[in-house]
């Protein structure tokens, strides 16, 4: 099943078209990284999908059900970019309030609150929310997004203001949501690459990419290998020696690391040429590996080219 689908979804603010006729599909059960530069349209899109902003035109469905603005949707959970809480409450009291808003019966609500606090690592936090760190508040925000056992959780920049340990804690929680579709926006591409299996890239309100991470890596793969040597002089010597192979392109990523690529030869041919040059020069080397594009490479190339691709 498709968890989220939009049909030429648009949002106009006076003279600014923030979201431009977006048609996207997010498969059920994936962890979807929603990527784009500041102002690209991520937050506006998420708020329309949450029913917090009315689309100017177009529509969308959640779990196969077409959505109507103003009608409550119990299938979704939401963590905004800056979650707000009643700071005089404890975490348990706040989650209990959220459960009441969903009309969860008292006995089930108590069990759900304790289960969620334990899941996000706040079961030992007895103080008021005003004493919580930013990371603790983000974890509480994830718990409130899960209080109604939603099929889909939308998270807007859940890790942008956290330190490395806080980011890791939140990403571990997101990764543990194996029975829930998660769509989250972020600028931390390495975290997306670690846990996501589906990617959306938006630029100037238009979706440029929607595909699995594996599919994107396959489509952006190039015949390239990385050679890491021990000394800068060795890097210079190898680069000069490879110059005689007119089908190779050599780029120095650092004084001791070369990226060797070709538009006409495969990785095996590149390997043979590099091995020949290393043997001829009697150069030791630390590492020789085929290059796989990172999500950062894919994102940069996509934004640079500005061409819509994907499934």
PDB file of C-alpha atoms in Angstrom:
ATOM      1  CA  UNK A   1       0.000   0.000   0.000  1.00  0.00           C
ATOM      2  CA  UNK A   2       1.017   3.609  -0.539  1.00  0.00           C
ATOM      3  CA  UNK A   3       1.208   5.393   2.810  1.00  0.00           C
ATOM      4  CA  UNK A   4       1.183   8.949   1.435  1.00  0.00           C
ATOM      5  CA  UNK A   5       0.204  10.133  -2.017  1.00  0.00           C
ATOM      6  CA  UNK A   6      -0.267  13.689  -3.249  1.00  0.00           C
ATOM      7  CA  UNK A   7      -1.980  14.855  -6.414  1.00  0.00           C
ATOM      8  CA  UNK A   8      -0.611  18.118  -7.827  1.00  0.00           C
ATOM      9  CA  UNK A   9      -0.519  19.568  -4.302  1.00  0.00           C
ATOM     10  CA  UNK A  10       0.185  23.321  -4.196  1.00  0.00           C
ATOM     11  CA  UNK A  11       0.378  26.125  -1.664  1.00  0.00           C
ATOM     12  CA  UNK A  12       0.432  29.787  -2.697  1.00  0.00           C
ATOM     13  CA  UNK A  13       1.318  32.628  -0.308  1.00  0.00           C
ATOM     14  CA  UNK A  14       0.410  35.902  -2.070  1.00  0.00           C
ATOM     15  CA  UNK A  15       3.129  36.086  -4.726  1.00  0.00           C
ATOM     16  CA  UNK A  16       5.110  33.034  -3.544  1.00  0.00           C
ATOM     17  CA  UNK A  17       4.364  29.502  -4.743  1.00  0.00           C
ATOM     18  CA  UNK A  18       5.812  27.589  -1.781  1.00  0.00           C
ATOM     19  CA  UNK A  19       4.739  24.140  -3.006  1.00  0.00           C
ATOM     20  CA  UNK A  20       4.411  23.732  -6.756  1.00  0.00           C
ATOM     21  CA  UNK A  21       2.017  20.991  -7.970  1.00  0.00           C
ATOM     22  CA  UNK A  22       3.736  18.223  -6.036  1.00  0.00           C
ATOM     23  CA  UNK A  23       2.802  14.635  -6.879  1.00  0.00           C
ATOM     24  CA  UNK A  24       4.636  12.140  -4.691  1.00  0.00           C
ATOM     25  CA  UNK A  25       4.241   8.650  -3.282  1.00  0.00           C
ATOM     26  CA  UNK A  26       5.701   7.249  -0.081  1.00  0.00           C
ATOM     27  CA  UNK A  27       5.409   3.458   0.267  1.00  0.00           C
ATOM     28  CA  UNK A  28       4.037   1.997   3.471  1.00  0.00           C
ATOM     29  CA  UNK A  29       6.568   0.894   6.081  1.00  0.00           C
ATOM     30  CA  UNK A  30       9.556   2.959   4.938  1.00  0.00           C
ATOM     31  CA  UNK A  31      11.728   5.438   6.757  1.00  0.00           C
ATOM     32  CA  UNK A  32      11.573   8.384   4.354  1.00  0.00           C
ATOM     33  CA  UNK A  33      14.090  11.206   4.432  1.00  0.00           C
ATOM     34  CA  UNK A  34      12.533  14.449   3.140  1.00  0.00           C
ATOM     35  CA  UNK A  35      15.448  16.616   2.012  1.00  0.00           C
ATOM     36  CA  UNK A  36      15.834  20.136   0.717  1.00  0.00           C
ATOM     37  CA  UNK A  37      17.505  23.454   1.379  1.00  0.00           C
ATOM     38  CA  UNK A  38      15.998  26.052   3.710  1.00  0.00           C
ATOM     39  CA  UNK A  39      12.832  27.424   2.139  1.00  0.00           C
ATOM     40  CA  UNK A  40      12.505  24.552  -0.333  1.00  0.00           C
ATOM     41  CA  UNK A  41       8.967  23.691   0.818  1.00  0.00           C
ATOM     42  CA  UNK A  42       9.481  20.829   3.288  1.00  0.00           C
ATOM     43  CA  UNK A  43       7.642  22.302   6.281  1.00  0.00           C
ATOM     44  CA  UNK A  44       4.757  23.642   4.192  1.00  0.00           C
ATOM     45  CA  UNK A  45       4.290  20.241   2.558  1.00  0.00           C
ATOM     46  CA  UNK A  46       4.323  18.429   5.911  1.00  0.00           C
ATOM     47  CA  UNK A  47       1.844  20.886   7.434  1.00  0.00           C
ATOM     48  CA  UNK A  48      -0.554  20.357   4.531  1.00  0.00           C
ATOM     49  CA  UNK A  49      -0.255  16.581   4.946  1.00  0.00           C
ATOM     50  CA  UNK A  50      -0.986  17.027   8.653  1.00  0.00           C
ATOM     51  CA  UNK A  51      -4.056  19.154   7.957  1.00  0.00           C
ATOM     52  CA  UNK A  52      -2.475  22.224   9.557  1.00  0.00           C
ATOM     53  CA  UNK A  53      -2.425  24.249   6.321  1.00  0.00           C
ATOM     54  CA  UNK A  54      -5.077  24.244   3.630  1.00  0.00           C
ATOM     55  CA  UNK A  55      -3.758  23.477   0.136  1.00  0.00           C
ATOM     56  CA  UNK A  56      -4.343  26.126  -2.508  1.00  0.00           C
ATOM     57  CA  UNK A  57      -4.982  23.349  -5.018  1.00  0.00           C
ATOM     58  CA  UNK A  58      -4.553  19.609  -5.423  1.00  0.00           C
ATOM     59  CA  UNK A  59      -5.136  16.903  -2.855  1.00  0.00           C
ATOM     60  CA  UNK A  60      -3.625  13.950  -1.056  1.00  0.00           C
ATOM     61  CA  UNK A  61      -4.415  10.606   0.540  1.00  0.00           C
ATOM     62  CA  UNK A  62      -3.151   8.935   3.711  1.00  0.00           C
ATOM     63  CA  UNK A  63      -3.147   5.133   3.826  1.00  0.00           C
ATOM     64  CA  UNK A  64      -5.339   5.088   0.734  1.00  0.00           C
ATOM     65  CA  UNK A  65      -7.976   7.461   2.153  1.00  0.00           C
ATOM     66  CA  UNK A  66      -8.429  10.832   0.499  1.00  0.00           C
ATOM     67  CA  UNK A  67      -8.120  13.639   3.036  1.00  0.00           C
ATOM     68  CA  UNK A  68     -10.428  16.606   3.535  1.00  0.00           C
ATOM     69  CA  UNK A  69      -9.117  19.777   5.182  1.00  0.00           C
ATOM     70  CA  UNK A  70     -10.620  20.263   8.634  1.00  0.00           C
ATOM     71  CA  UNK A  71     -11.453  16.614   9.200  1.00  0.00           C
ATOM     72  CA  UNK A  72      -9.487  14.901  11.985  1.00  0.00           C
ATOM     73  CA  UNK A  73      -7.122  12.132  10.877  1.00  0.00           C
ATOM     74  CA  UNK A  74      -6.306   9.537  13.536  1.00  0.00           C
ATOM     75  CA  UNK A  75      -3.858   7.672  11.285  1.00  0.00           C
ATOM     76  CA  UNK A  76      -1.053  10.228  11.674  1.00  0.00           C
ATOM     77  CA  UNK A  77       1.300  11.466  14.370  1.00  0.00           C
ATOM     78  CA  UNK A  78       3.307  14.697  14.223  1.00  0.00           C
ATOM     79  CA  UNK A  79       6.484  16.123  15.725  1.00  0.00           C
ATOM     80  CA  UNK A  80       6.890  19.809  14.744  1.00  0.00           C
ATOM     81  CA  UNK A  81      10.301  21.409  14.334  1.00  0.00           C
ATOM     82  CA  UNK A  82       9.921  23.253  17.670  1.00  0.00           C
ATOM     83  CA  UNK A  83       7.540  21.243  19.874  1.00  0.00           C
ATOM     84  CA  UNK A  84       5.814  23.117  22.700  1.00  0.00           C
ATOM     85  CA  UNK A  85       4.778  21.611  26.018  1.00  0.00           C
ATOM     86  CA  UNK A  86       3.055  22.614  29.240  1.00  0.00           C
ATOM     87  CA  UNK A  87       6.273  23.062  31.159  1.00  0.00           C
ATOM     88  CA  UNK A  88       4.604  22.728  34.584  1.00  0.00           C
ATOM     89  CA  UNK A  89       3.597  19.134  33.751  1.00  0.00           C
ATOM     90  CA  UNK A  90       5.681  15.983  34.039  1.00  0.00           C
ATOM     91  CA  UNK A  91       6.243  13.918  30.904  1.00  0.00           C
ATOM     92  CA  UNK A  92       3.708  11.366  32.092  1.00  0.00           C
ATOM     93  CA  UNK A  93       1.076  14.044  32.732  1.00  0.00           C
ATOM     94  CA  UNK A  94       1.594  15.555  29.293  1.00  0.00           C
ATOM     95  CA  UNK A  95       1.263  12.185  27.531  1.00  0.00           C
ATOM     96  CA  UNK A  96      -1.836  11.425  29.600  1.00  0.00           C
ATOM     97  CA  UNK A  97      -3.360  14.703  28.362  1.00  0.00           C
ATOM     98  CA  UNK A  98      -2.516  13.767  24.757  1.00  0.00           C
ATOM     99  CA  UNK A  99      -4.162  10.376  25.293  1.00  0.00           C
ATOM    100  CA  UNK A 100      -7.307  12.062  26.606  1.00  0.00           C
ATOM    101  CA  UNK A 101      -7.485  14.188  23.453  1.00  0.00           C
ATOM    102  CA  UNK A 102      -7.600  10.935  21.467  1.00  0.00           C
ATOM    103  CA  UNK A 103     -10.298   9.526  23.766  1.00  0.00           C
ATOM    104  CA  UNK A 104      -8.080   6.627  24.829  1.00  0.00           C
ATOM    105  CA  UNK A 105      -9.728   4.827  27.798  1.00  0.00           C
ATOM    106  CA  UNK A 106      -8.094   5.419  31.196  1.00  0.00           C
ATOM    107  CA  UNK A 107      -6.663   1.920  31.751  1.00  0.00           C
ATOM    108  CA  UNK A 108      -5.247   1.676  28.240  1.00  0.00           C
ATOM    109  CA  UNK A 109      -3.982   5.263  28.443  1.00  0.00           C
ATOM    110  CA  UNK A 110      -1.974   4.592  31.597  1.00  0.00           C
ATOM    111  CA  UNK A 111      -0.380   1.516  30.042  1.00  0.00           C
ATOM    112  CA  UNK A 112       0.377   3.394  26.813  1.00  0.00           C
ATOM    113  CA  UNK A 113       1.974   6.332  28.650  1.00  0.00           C
ATOM    114  CA  UNK A 114       4.312   4.094  30.665  1.00  0.00           C
ATOM    115  CA  UNK A 115       5.202   2.031  27.605  1.00  0.00           C
ATOM    116  CA  UNK A 116       6.049   5.130  25.560  1.00  0.00           C
ATOM    117  CA  UNK A 117       8.097   6.768  28.317  1.00  0.00           C
ATOM    118  CA  UNK A 118      10.172   3.606  28.557  1.00  0.00           C
ATOM    119  CA  UNK A 119      10.525   3.356  24.786  1.00  0.00           C
ATOM    120  CA  UNK A 120      11.946   6.877  24.501  1.00  0.00           C
ATOM    121  CA  UNK A 121      14.109   6.563  27.609  1.00  0.00           C
ATOM    122  CA  UNK A 122      12.143   8.930  29.870  1.00  0.00           C
ATOM    123  CA  UNK A 123      10.652   6.414  32.309  1.00  0.00           C
ATOM    124  CA  UNK A 124      13.107   7.538  35.011  1.00  0.00           C
ATOM    125  CA  UNK A 125      12.501  11.281  34.430  1.00  0.00           C
ATOM    126  CA  UNK A 126      10.284  12.394  37.315  1.00  0.00           C
ATOM    127  CA  UNK A 127      10.735  16.158  37.102  1.00  0.00           C
ATOM    128  CA  UNK A 128       8.647  18.749  35.308  1.00  0.00           C
ATOM    129  CA  UNK A 129       9.156  19.298  31.577  1.00  0.00           C
ATOM    130  CA  UNK A 130      10.704  22.694  32.404  1.00  0.00           C
ATOM    131  CA  UNK A 131      13.745  20.793  33.693  1.00  0.00           C
ATOM    132  CA  UNK A 132      14.142  18.684  30.530  1.00  0.00           C
ATOM    133  CA  UNK A 133      17.070  19.133  28.151  1.00  0.00           C
ATOM    134  CA  UNK A 134      16.410  19.786  24.446  1.00  0.00           C
ATOM    135  CA  UNK A 135      17.092  16.128  23.675  1.00  0.00           C
ATOM    136  CA  UNK A 136      14.651  14.965  26.355  1.00  0.00           C
ATOM    137  CA  UNK A 137      11.974  17.277  24.948  1.00  0.00           C
ATOM    138  CA  UNK A 138      12.515  15.862  21.466  1.00  0.00           C
ATOM    139  CA  UNK A 139      12.109  12.333  22.820  1.00  0.00           C
ATOM    140  CA  UNK A 140       8.934  13.386  24.633  1.00  0.00           C
ATOM    141  CA  UNK A 141       7.735  14.930  21.372  1.00  0.00           C
ATOM    142  CA  UNK A 142       8.230  11.605  19.604  1.00  0.00           C
ATOM    143  CA  UNK A 143       6.292   9.862  22.382  1.00  0.00           C
ATOM    144  CA  UNK A 144       3.320  12.234  21.979  1.00  0.00           C
ATOM    145  CA  UNK A 145       3.400  11.619  18.205  1.00  0.00           C
ATOM    146  CA  UNK A 146       3.069   7.893  18.946  1.00  0.00           C
ATOM    147  CA  UNK A 147       0.332   8.101  21.614  1.00  0.00           C
ATOM    148  CA  UNK A 148      -2.455   7.118  19.189  1.00  0.00           C
ATOM    149  CA  UNK A 149      -0.493   4.257  17.536  1.00  0.00           C
ATOM    150  CA  UNK A 150      -0.478   6.057  14.171  1.00  0.00           C
ATOM    151  CA  UNK A 151       0.242   4.383  10.852  1.00  0.00           C
ATOM    152  CA  UNK A 152       2.429   7.337   9.806  1.00  0.00           C
ATOM    153  CA  UNK A 153       4.524   9.799  11.793  1.00  0.00           C
ATOM    154  CA  UNK A 154       5.685  13.090  10.274  1.00  0.00           C
ATOM    155  CA  UNK A 155       8.713  14.739  11.897  1.00  0.00           C
ATOM    156  CA  UNK A 156       9.909  18.198  10.912  1.00  0.00           C
ATOM    157  CA  UNK A 157      13.637  18.681  11.608  1.00  0.00           C
ATOM    158  CA  UNK A 158      13.665  16.401  14.682  1.00  0.00           C
ATOM    159  CA  UNK A 159      17.459  16.544  15.135  1.00  0.00           C
ATOM    160  CA  UNK A 160      18.521  19.963  13.842  1.00  0.00           C
ATOM    161  CA  UNK A 161      19.227  21.567  17.254  1.00  0.00           C
ATOM    162  CA  UNK A 162      20.589  18.524  19.079  1.00  0.00           C
ATOM    163  CA  UNK A 163      24.149  17.651  20.037  1.00  0.00           C
ATOM    164  CA  UNK A 164      25.667  14.456  18.547  1.00  0.00           C
ATOM    165  CA  UNK A 165      24.481  12.235  21.416  1.00  0.00           C
ATOM    166  CA  UNK A 166      20.985  13.709  21.293  1.00  0.00           C
ATOM    167  CA  UNK A 167      20.856  13.169  17.540  1.00  0.00           C
ATOM    168  CA  UNK A 168      21.923   9.577  17.953  1.00  0.00           C
ATOM    169  CA  UNK A 169      19.284   8.958  20.638  1.00  0.00           C
ATOM    170  CA  UNK A 170      16.507  10.350  18.445  1.00  0.00           C
ATOM    171  CA  UNK A 171      17.688   8.465  15.352  1.00  0.00           C
ATOM    172  CA  UNK A 172      17.802   5.217  17.358  1.00  0.00           C
ATOM    173  CA  UNK A 173      14.178   5.774  18.371  1.00  0.00           C
ATOM    174  CA  UNK A 174      13.164   6.511  14.756  1.00  0.00           C
ATOM    175  CA  UNK A 175      14.957   3.391  13.561  1.00  0.00           C
ATOM    176  CA  UNK A 176      13.112   1.307  16.178  1.00  0.00           C
ATOM    177  CA  UNK A 177       9.717   2.258  14.708  1.00  0.00           C
ATOM    178  CA  UNK A 178       9.581  -0.871  12.564  1.00  0.00           C
ATOM    179  CA  UNK A 179       5.783  -1.012  12.390  1.00  0.00           C
ATOM    180  CA  UNK A 180       5.297   2.647  11.404  1.00  0.00           C
ATOM    181  CA  UNK A 181       5.927   4.684   8.270  1.00  0.00           C
ATOM    182  CA  UNK A 182       8.125   7.663   9.189  1.00  0.00           C
ATOM    183  CA  UNK A 183       8.597  10.778   7.055  1.00  0.00           C
ATOM    184  CA  UNK A 184      11.090  13.263   8.466  1.00  0.00           C
ATOM    185  CA  UNK A 185      12.871  16.318   7.157  1.00  0.00           C
ATOM    186  CA  UNK A 186      16.453  17.133   8.085  1.00  0.00           C
ATOM    187  CA  UNK A 187      19.706  18.659   6.881  1.00  0.00           C
ATOM    188  CA  UNK A 188      21.851  15.927   8.474  1.00  0.00           C
ATOM    189  CA  UNK A 189      22.351  13.731   5.416  1.00  0.00           C
ATOM    190  CA  UNK A 190      24.612  11.203   7.144  1.00  0.00           C
ATOM    191  CA  UNK A 191      21.821  10.343   9.609  1.00  0.00           C
ATOM    192  CA  UNK A 192      19.348   9.917   6.750  1.00  0.00           C
ATOM    193  CA  UNK A 193      21.769   7.604   4.976  1.00  0.00           C
ATOM    194  CA  UNK A 194      22.130   5.518   8.134  1.00  0.00           C
ATOM    195  CA  UNK A 195      18.448   4.768   8.708  1.00  0.00           C
ATOM    196  CA  UNK A 196      16.337   5.700   5.662  1.00  0.00           C
ATOM    197  CA  UNK A 197      15.378   3.439   2.789  1.00  0.00           C
ATOM    198  CA  UNK A 198      13.374   6.005   0.803  1.00  0.00           C
ATOM    199  CA  UNK A 199      14.279   9.563  -0.219  1.00  0.00           C
ATOM    200  CA  UNK A 200      12.377  12.666  -1.315  1.00  0.00           C
ATOM    201  CA  UNK A 201      14.308  15.742  -2.479  1.00  0.00           C
ATOM    202  CA  UNK A 202      12.449  19.031  -2.905  1.00  0.00           C
ATOM    203  CA  UNK A 203      13.756  22.277  -4.382  1.00  0.00           C
ATOM    204  CA  UNK A 204      11.806  25.514  -4.933  1.00  0.00           C
ATOM    205  CA  UNK A 205       8.578  23.728  -4.091  1.00  0.00           C
ATOM    206  CA  UNK A 206       9.037  20.935  -6.643  1.00  0.00           C
ATOM    207  CA  UNK A 207       9.942  17.303  -6.015  1.00  0.00           C
ATOM    208  CA  UNK A 208      13.153  16.497  -7.888  1.00  0.00           C
ATOM    209  CA  UNK A 209      13.683  12.974  -6.562  1.00  0.00           C
ATOM    210  CA  UNK A 210      11.503  10.245  -5.089  1.00  0.00           C
ATOM    211  CA  UNK A 211      13.079   6.818  -4.994  1.00  0.00           C
ATOM    212  CA  UNK A 212      14.559   4.192  -2.715  1.00  0.00           C
ATOM    213  CA  UNK A 213      18.034   4.965  -1.412  1.00  0.00           C
ATOM    214  CA  UNK A 214      19.333   1.815  -3.099  1.00  0.00           C
ATOM    215  CA  UNK A 215      17.796   2.879  -6.402  1.00  0.00           C
ATOM    216  CA  UNK A 216      19.300   6.345  -6.145  1.00  0.00           C
ATOM    217  CA  UNK A 217      22.759   4.969  -5.407  1.00  0.00           C
ATOM    218  CA  UNK A 218      22.510   2.601  -8.362  1.00  0.00           C
ATOM    219  CA  UNK A 219      21.376   5.340 -10.746  1.00  0.00           C
ATOM    220  CA  UNK A 220      24.109   7.746  -9.595  1.00  0.00           C
ATOM    221  CA  UNK A 221      26.900   5.182  -9.476  1.00  0.00           C
ATOM    222  CA  UNK A 222      29.908   5.897 -11.678  1.00  0.00           C
ATOM    223  CA  UNK A 223      32.913   3.846 -12.684  1.00  0.00           C
ATOM    224  CA  UNK A 224      35.208   5.274 -10.058  1.00  0.00           C
ATOM    225  CA  UNK A 225      37.665   4.053  -7.460  1.00  0.00           C
ATOM    226  CA  UNK A 226      39.460   5.686  -4.548  1.00  0.00           C
ATOM    227  CA  UNK A 227      43.185   5.154  -3.952  1.00  0.00           C
ATOM    228  CA  UNK A 228      44.659   6.111  -0.589  1.00  0.00           C
ATOM    229  CA  UNK A 229      48.448   6.319  -0.244  1.00  0.00           C
ATOM    230  CA  UNK A 230      50.718   7.021   2.698  1.00  0.00           C
ATOM    231  CA  UNK A 231      52.605  10.120   1.540  1.00  0.00           C
ATOM    232  CA  UNK A 232      51.742  13.214  -0.463  1.00  0.00           C
ATOM    233  CA  UNK A 233      54.737  12.629  -2.754  1.00  0.00           C
ATOM    234  CA  UNK A 234      53.359   9.187  -3.588  1.00  0.00           C
ATOM    235  CA  UNK A 235      50.025  10.737  -4.514  1.00  0.00           C
ATOM    236  CA  UNK A 236      51.707  13.153  -6.892  1.00  0.00           C
ATOM    237  CA  UNK A 237      53.766  10.379  -8.465  1.00  0.00           C
ATOM    238  CA  UNK A 238      50.770   8.117  -9.005  1.00  0.00           C
ATOM    239  CA  UNK A 239      48.729  10.934 -10.479  1.00  0.00           C
ATOM    240  CA  UNK A 240      51.493  11.681 -12.962  1.00  0.00           C
ATOM    241  CA  UNK A 241      51.842   7.992 -13.892  1.00  0.00           C
ATOM    242  CA  UNK A 242      48.115   7.606 -14.499  1.00  0.00           C
ATOM    243  CA  UNK A 243      48.257  10.520 -16.923  1.00  0.00           C
ATOM    244  CA  UNK A 244      49.387   8.160 -19.683  1.00  0.00           C
ATOM    245  CA  UNK A 245      46.008   6.383 -19.615  1.00  0.00           C
ATOM    246  CA  UNK A 246      43.956   8.737 -21.766  1.00  0.00           C
ATOM    247  CA  UNK A 247      40.671   7.083 -20.733  1.00  0.00           C
ATOM    248  CA  UNK A 248      41.193   7.938 -17.037  1.00  0.00           C
ATOM    249  CA  UNK A 249      40.296  11.078 -15.135  1.00  0.00           C
ATOM    250  CA  UNK A 250      42.184  11.617 -11.874  1.00  0.00           C
ATOM    251  CA  UNK A 251      41.155  14.021  -9.129  1.00  0.00           C
ATOM    252  CA  UNK A 252      43.065  14.613  -5.899  1.00  0.00           C
ATOM    253  CA  UNK A 253      40.547  14.580  -3.021  1.00  0.00           C
ATOM    254  CA  UNK A 254      43.501  15.161  -0.682  1.00  0.00           C
ATOM    255  CA  UNK A 255      47.305  14.955  -1.016  1.00  0.00           C
ATOM    256  CA  UNK A 256      47.158  11.224  -0.257  1.00  0.00           C
ATOM    257  CA  UNK A 257      43.784  10.290  -1.781  1.00  0.00           C
ATOM    258  CA  UNK A 258      43.004  10.099  -5.488  1.00  0.00           C
ATOM    259  CA  UNK A 259      39.631   9.569  -7.162  1.00  0.00           C
ATOM    260  CA  UNK A 260      40.140   7.721 -10.454  1.00  0.00           C
ATOM    261  CA  UNK A 261      37.187   7.591 -12.854  1.00  0.00           C
ATOM    262  CA  UNK A 262      36.374   6.858 -16.477  1.00  0.00           C
ATOM    263  CA  UNK A 263      33.486   7.422 -18.852  1.00  0.00           C
ATOM    264  CA  UNK A 264      34.602   4.593 -21.142  1.00  0.00           C
ATOM    265  CA  UNK A 265      36.154   1.946 -18.872  1.00  0.00           C
ATOM    266  CA  UNK A 266      34.666  -0.118 -16.056  1.00  0.00           C
ATOM    267  CA  UNK A 267      35.994  -0.435 -12.512  1.00  0.00           C
ATOM    268  CA  UNK A 268      38.013  -3.542 -13.408  1.00  0.00           C
ATOM    269  CA  UNK A 269      39.888  -1.642 -16.134  1.00  0.00           C
ATOM    270  CA  UNK A 270      40.522   1.212 -13.724  1.00  0.00           C
ATOM    271  CA  UNK A 271      41.870  -1.282 -11.189  1.00  0.00           C
ATOM    272  CA  UNK A 272      44.268  -2.787 -13.748  1.00  0.00           C
ATOM    273  CA  UNK A 273      45.609   0.631 -14.719  1.00  0.00           C
ATOM    274  CA  UNK A 274      46.131   1.696 -11.100  1.00  0.00           C
ATOM    275  CA  UNK A 275      47.770  -1.634 -10.201  1.00  0.00           C
ATOM    276  CA  UNK A 276      50.115  -1.306 -13.159  1.00  0.00           C
ATOM    277  CA  UNK A 277      51.156   2.216 -12.135  1.00  0.00           C
ATOM    278  CA  UNK A 278      51.617   1.268  -8.465  1.00  0.00           C
ATOM    279  CA  UNK A 279      53.763  -1.747  -9.414  1.00  0.00           C
ATOM    280  CA  UNK A 280      55.837   0.274 -11.845  1.00  0.00           C
ATOM    281  CA  UNK A 281      56.541   2.921  -9.181  1.00  0.00           C
ATOM    282  CA  UNK A 282      56.872   0.395  -6.316  1.00  0.00           C
ATOM    283  CA  UNK A 283      54.467   2.487  -4.249  1.00  0.00           C
ATOM    284  CA  UNK A 284      52.815   1.156  -1.098  1.00  0.00           C
ATOM    285  CA  UNK A 285      49.154   2.058  -0.680  1.00  0.00           C
ATOM    286  CA  UNK A 286      46.726   1.961   2.194  1.00  0.00           C
ATOM    287  CA  UNK A 287      43.456   1.316   0.370  1.00  0.00           C
ATOM    288  CA  UNK A 288      41.956   0.806  -3.099  1.00  0.00           C
ATOM    289  CA  UNK A 289      38.145   0.614  -3.169  1.00  0.00           C
ATOM    290  CA  UNK A 290      35.388   1.116  -5.741  1.00  0.00           C
ATOM    291  CA  UNK A 291      33.501   4.327  -5.033  1.00  0.00           C
ATOM    292  CA  UNK A 292      29.807   4.304  -4.122  1.00  0.00           C
ATOM    293  CA  UNK A 293      28.055   7.691  -4.185  1.00  0.00           C
ATOM    294  CA  UNK A 294      27.003   9.032  -0.787  1.00  0.00           C
ATOM    295  CA  UNK A 295      23.646  10.652  -0.186  1.00  0.00           C
ATOM    296  CA  UNK A 296      25.515  13.953   0.042  1.00  0.00           C
ATOM    297  CA  UNK A 297      26.896  13.355  -3.481  1.00  0.00           C
ATOM    298  CA  UNK A 298      23.422  12.514  -4.771  1.00  0.00           C
ATOM    299  CA  UNK A 299      21.804  15.524  -3.074  1.00  0.00           C
ATOM    300  CA  UNK A 300      24.429  17.950  -4.392  1.00  0.00           C
ATOM    301  CA  UNK A 301      24.159  16.585  -7.946  1.00  0.00           C
ATOM    302  CA  UNK A 302      20.359  16.674  -7.847  1.00  0.00           C
ATOM    303  CA  UNK A 303      20.192  20.286  -6.633  1.00  0.00           C
ATOM    304  CA  UNK A 304      22.896  21.301  -9.112  1.00  0.00           C
ATOM    305  CA  UNK A 305      21.102  19.737 -12.085  1.00  0.00           C
ATOM    306  CA  UNK A 306      17.592  20.638 -10.912  1.00  0.00           C
ATOM    307  CA  UNK A 307      15.962  17.860 -12.969  1.00  0.00           C
ATOM    308  CA  UNK A 308      13.053  15.775 -11.678  1.00  0.00           C
ATOM    309  CA  UNK A 309      13.819  12.038 -11.549  1.00  0.00           C
ATOM    310  CA  UNK A 310      12.731   8.999  -9.583  1.00  0.00           C
ATOM    311  CA  UNK A 311      10.019   6.417  -9.304  1.00  0.00           C
TER     312      UNK A 311
END
